[in-house]
mmCIF file of C-alpha atoms in Angstrom:
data_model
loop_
_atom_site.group_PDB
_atom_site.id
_atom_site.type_symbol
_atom_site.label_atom_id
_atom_site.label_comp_id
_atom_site.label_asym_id
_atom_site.label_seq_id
_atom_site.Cartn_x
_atom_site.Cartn_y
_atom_site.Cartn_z
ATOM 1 C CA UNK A 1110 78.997 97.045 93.486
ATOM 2 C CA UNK A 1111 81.645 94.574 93.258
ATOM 3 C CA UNK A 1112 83.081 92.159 95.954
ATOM 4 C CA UNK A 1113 84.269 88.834 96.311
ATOM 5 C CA UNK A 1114 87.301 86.885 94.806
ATOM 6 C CA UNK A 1115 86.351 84.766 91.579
ATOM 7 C CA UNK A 1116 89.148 81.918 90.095
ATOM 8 C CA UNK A 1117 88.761 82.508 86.233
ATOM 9 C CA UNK A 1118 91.185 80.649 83.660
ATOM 10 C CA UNK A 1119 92.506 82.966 80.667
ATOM 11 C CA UNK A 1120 91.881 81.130 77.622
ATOM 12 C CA UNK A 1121 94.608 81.210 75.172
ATOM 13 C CA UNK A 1122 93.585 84.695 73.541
ATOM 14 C CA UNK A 1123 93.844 86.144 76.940
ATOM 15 C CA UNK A 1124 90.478 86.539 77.756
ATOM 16 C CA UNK A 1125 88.787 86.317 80.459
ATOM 17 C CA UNK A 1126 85.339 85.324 81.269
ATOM 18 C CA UNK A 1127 83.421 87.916 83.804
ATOM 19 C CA UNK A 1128 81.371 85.654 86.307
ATOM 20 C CA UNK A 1129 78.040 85.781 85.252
ATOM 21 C CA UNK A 1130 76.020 87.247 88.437
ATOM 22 C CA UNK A 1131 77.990 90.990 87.057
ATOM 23 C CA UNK A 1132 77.436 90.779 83.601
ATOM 24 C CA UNK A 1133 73.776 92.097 83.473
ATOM 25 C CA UNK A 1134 74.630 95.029 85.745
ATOM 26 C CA UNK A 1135 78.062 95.715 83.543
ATOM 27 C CA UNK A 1136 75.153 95.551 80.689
ATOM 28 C CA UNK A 1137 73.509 98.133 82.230
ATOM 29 C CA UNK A 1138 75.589 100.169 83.499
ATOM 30 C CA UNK A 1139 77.976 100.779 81.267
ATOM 31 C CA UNK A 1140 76.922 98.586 77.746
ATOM 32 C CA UNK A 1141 79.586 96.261 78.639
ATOM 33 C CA UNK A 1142 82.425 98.690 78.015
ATOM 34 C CA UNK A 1143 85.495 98.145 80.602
ATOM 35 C CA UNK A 1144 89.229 100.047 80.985
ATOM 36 C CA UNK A 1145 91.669 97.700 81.890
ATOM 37 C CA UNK A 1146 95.374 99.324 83.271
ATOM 38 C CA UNK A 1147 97.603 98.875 85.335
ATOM 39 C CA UNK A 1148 97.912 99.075 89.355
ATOM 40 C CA UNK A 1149 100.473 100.969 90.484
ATOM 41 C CA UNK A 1150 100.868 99.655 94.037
ATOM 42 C CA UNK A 1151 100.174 95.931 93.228
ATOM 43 C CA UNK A 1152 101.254 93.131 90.976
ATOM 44 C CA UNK A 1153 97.482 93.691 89.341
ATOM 45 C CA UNK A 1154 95.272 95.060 86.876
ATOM 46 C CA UNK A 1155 92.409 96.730 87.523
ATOM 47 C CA UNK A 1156 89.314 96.418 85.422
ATOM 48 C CA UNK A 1157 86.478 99.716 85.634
ATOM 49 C CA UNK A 1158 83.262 100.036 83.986
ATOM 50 C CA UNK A 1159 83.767 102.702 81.318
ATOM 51 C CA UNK A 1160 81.899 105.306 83.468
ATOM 52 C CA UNK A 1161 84.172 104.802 86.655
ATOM 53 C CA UNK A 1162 87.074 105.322 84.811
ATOM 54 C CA UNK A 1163 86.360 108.160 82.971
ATOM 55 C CA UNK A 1164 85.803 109.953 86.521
ATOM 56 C CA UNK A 1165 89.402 108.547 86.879
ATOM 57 C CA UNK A 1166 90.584 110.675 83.343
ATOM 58 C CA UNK A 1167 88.936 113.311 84.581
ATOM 59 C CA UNK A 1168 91.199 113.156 88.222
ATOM 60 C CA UNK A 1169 94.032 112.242 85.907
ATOM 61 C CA UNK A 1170 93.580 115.885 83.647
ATOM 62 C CA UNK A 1171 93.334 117.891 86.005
ATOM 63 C CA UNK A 1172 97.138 116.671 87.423
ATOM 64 C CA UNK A 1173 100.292 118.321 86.195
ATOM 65 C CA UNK A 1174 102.838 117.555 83.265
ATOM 66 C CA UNK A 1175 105.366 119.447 84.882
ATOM 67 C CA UNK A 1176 105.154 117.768 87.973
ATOM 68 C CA UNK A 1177 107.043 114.454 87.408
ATOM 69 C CA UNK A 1178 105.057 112.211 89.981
ATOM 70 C CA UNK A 1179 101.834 113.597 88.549
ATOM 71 C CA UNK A 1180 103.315 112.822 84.638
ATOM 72 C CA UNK A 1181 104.656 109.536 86.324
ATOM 73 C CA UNK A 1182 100.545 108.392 87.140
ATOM 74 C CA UNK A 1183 99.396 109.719 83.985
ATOM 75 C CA UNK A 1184 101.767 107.787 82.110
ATOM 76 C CA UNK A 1185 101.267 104.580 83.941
ATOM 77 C CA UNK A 1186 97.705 104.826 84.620
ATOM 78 C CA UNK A 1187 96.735 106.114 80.907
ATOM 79 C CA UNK A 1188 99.694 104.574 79.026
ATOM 80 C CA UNK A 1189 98.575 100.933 79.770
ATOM 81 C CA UNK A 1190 94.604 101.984 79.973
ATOM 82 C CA UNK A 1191 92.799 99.623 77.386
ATOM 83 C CA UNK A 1192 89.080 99.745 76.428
ATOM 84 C CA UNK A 1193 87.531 96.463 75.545
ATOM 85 C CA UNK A 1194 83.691 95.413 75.748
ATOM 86 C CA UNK A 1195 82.079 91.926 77.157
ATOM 87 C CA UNK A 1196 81.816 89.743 73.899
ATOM 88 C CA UNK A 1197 78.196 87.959 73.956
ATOM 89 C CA UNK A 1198 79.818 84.937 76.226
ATOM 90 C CA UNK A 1199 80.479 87.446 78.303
ATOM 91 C CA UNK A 1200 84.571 87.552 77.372
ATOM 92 C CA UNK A 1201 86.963 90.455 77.533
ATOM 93 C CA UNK A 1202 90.373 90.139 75.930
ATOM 94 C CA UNK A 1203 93.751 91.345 78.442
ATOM 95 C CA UNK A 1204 95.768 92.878 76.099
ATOM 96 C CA UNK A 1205 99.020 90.926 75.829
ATOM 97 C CA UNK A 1206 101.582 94.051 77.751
ATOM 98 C CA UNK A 1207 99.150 94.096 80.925
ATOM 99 C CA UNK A 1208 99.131 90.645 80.946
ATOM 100 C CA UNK A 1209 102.933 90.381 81.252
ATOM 101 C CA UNK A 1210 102.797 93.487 83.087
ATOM 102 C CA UNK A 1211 101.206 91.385 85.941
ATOM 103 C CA UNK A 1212 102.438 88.155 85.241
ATOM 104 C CA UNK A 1213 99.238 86.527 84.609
ATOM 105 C CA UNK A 1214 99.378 82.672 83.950
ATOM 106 C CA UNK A 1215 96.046 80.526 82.860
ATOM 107 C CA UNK A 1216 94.995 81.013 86.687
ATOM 108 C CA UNK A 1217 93.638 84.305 87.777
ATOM 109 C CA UNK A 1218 91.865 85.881 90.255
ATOM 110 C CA UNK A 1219 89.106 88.854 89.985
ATOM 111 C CA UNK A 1220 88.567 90.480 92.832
ATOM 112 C CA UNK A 1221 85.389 92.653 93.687
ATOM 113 C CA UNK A 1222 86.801 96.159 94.678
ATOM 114 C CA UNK A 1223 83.635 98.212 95.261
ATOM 115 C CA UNK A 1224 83.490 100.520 91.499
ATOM 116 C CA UNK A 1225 86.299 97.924 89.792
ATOM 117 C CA UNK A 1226 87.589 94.784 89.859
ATOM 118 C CA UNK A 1227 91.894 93.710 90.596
ATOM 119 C CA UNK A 1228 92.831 91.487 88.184
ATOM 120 C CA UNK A 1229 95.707 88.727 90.156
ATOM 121 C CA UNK A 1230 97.622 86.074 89.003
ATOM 122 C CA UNK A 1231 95.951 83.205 91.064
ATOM 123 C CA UNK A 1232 99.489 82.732 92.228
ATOM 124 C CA UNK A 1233 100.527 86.185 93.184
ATOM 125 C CA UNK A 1234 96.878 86.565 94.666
ATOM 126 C CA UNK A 1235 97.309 83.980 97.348
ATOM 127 C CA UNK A 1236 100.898 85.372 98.353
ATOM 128 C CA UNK A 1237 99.438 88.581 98.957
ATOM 129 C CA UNK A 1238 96.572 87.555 101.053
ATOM 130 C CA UNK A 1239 99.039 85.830 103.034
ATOM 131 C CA UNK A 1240 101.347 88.587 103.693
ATOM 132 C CA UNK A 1241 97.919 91.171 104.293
ATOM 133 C CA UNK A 1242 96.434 88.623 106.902
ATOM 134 C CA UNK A 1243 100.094 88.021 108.674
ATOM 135 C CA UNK A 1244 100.586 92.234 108.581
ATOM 136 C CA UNK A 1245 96.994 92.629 110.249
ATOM 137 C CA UNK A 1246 97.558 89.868 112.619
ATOM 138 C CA UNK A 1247 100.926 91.602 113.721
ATOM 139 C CA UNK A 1248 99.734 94.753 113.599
ATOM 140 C CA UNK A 1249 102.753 95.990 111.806
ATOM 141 C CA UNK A 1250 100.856 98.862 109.933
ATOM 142 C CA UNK A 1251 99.774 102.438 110.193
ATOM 143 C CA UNK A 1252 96.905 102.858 111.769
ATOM 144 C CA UNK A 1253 94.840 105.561 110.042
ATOM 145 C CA UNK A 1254 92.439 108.031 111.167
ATOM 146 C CA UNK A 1255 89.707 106.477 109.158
ATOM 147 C CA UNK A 1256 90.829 103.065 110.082
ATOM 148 C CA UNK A 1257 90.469 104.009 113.770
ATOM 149 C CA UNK A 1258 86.647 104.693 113.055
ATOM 150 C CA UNK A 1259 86.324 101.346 111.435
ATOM 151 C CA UNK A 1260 84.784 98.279 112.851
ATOM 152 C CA UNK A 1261 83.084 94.918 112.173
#
């Protein structure tokens, strides 16, 4: 399980060091393999262990071709998906077209999501935590059922 928000620099190949307290579990879970694509709600990447995203390729077959919003999330999702495995410092290289894709400088954020990580430009992060906290605080949102259930 993933959570938390960790500052990580890019170096100048583009990769991008996991923190170190999920390597061993990435190690075991999955050999170190990772999908990195795009999100297609967010200025972010998101980063899976291998075996979350192949659950993902399975949701993703079972969608139509002929539908175009269905071929639209295929495209997108599998289009930009790129495989890449934890070097021994524990490195993994952001292809260059999801980097621009989410206009990642030096600065970036990985963010804990549960089964995957969002990759943010450190930048781009902080904006958006600003504009979730003022939408909560105003309440300007839909309320859903499950959010109704949900408490602290």
């Amino acid at each position: 399980m993933f959570r938390g928000a960790n500052a990580i620099n890019l170096d100048t190949k583009g990769r991008l060091a996991i923190p170190t307290k999920y390597r061993q579990s990435l190690l075991d879970d999955c050999q170190g393999q990772l999908v990195c694509t795009v999100d297609t709600q967010q200025s972010c990447l998101l980063l899976y262990p291998l075996p979350e995203w192949e659950e993902i390729e399975l949701k993703l077959s079972k969608l139509s071709s002929m539908i175009p919003a269905e071929r639209r999330l295929q495209r997108l999702l599998l289009g930009y998906a790129s495989e890449g495995e934890m070097d021994k410092s524990g490195r993994i290289l952001v292809p260059t077209p999801l980097r621009s894709f989410a206009k990642l400088s030096k600065e970036v954020m990985l963010v804990g999501q549960l089964n995957k990580f969002e990759i943010w430009d450190a930048n781009i992060w902080a904006q958006q935590v600003e504009a979730d906290i003022d939408t909560e605080r105003k309440g300007e949102f839909e309320l859903t059922e499950r959010l109704q259930d949900f408490s602290l």
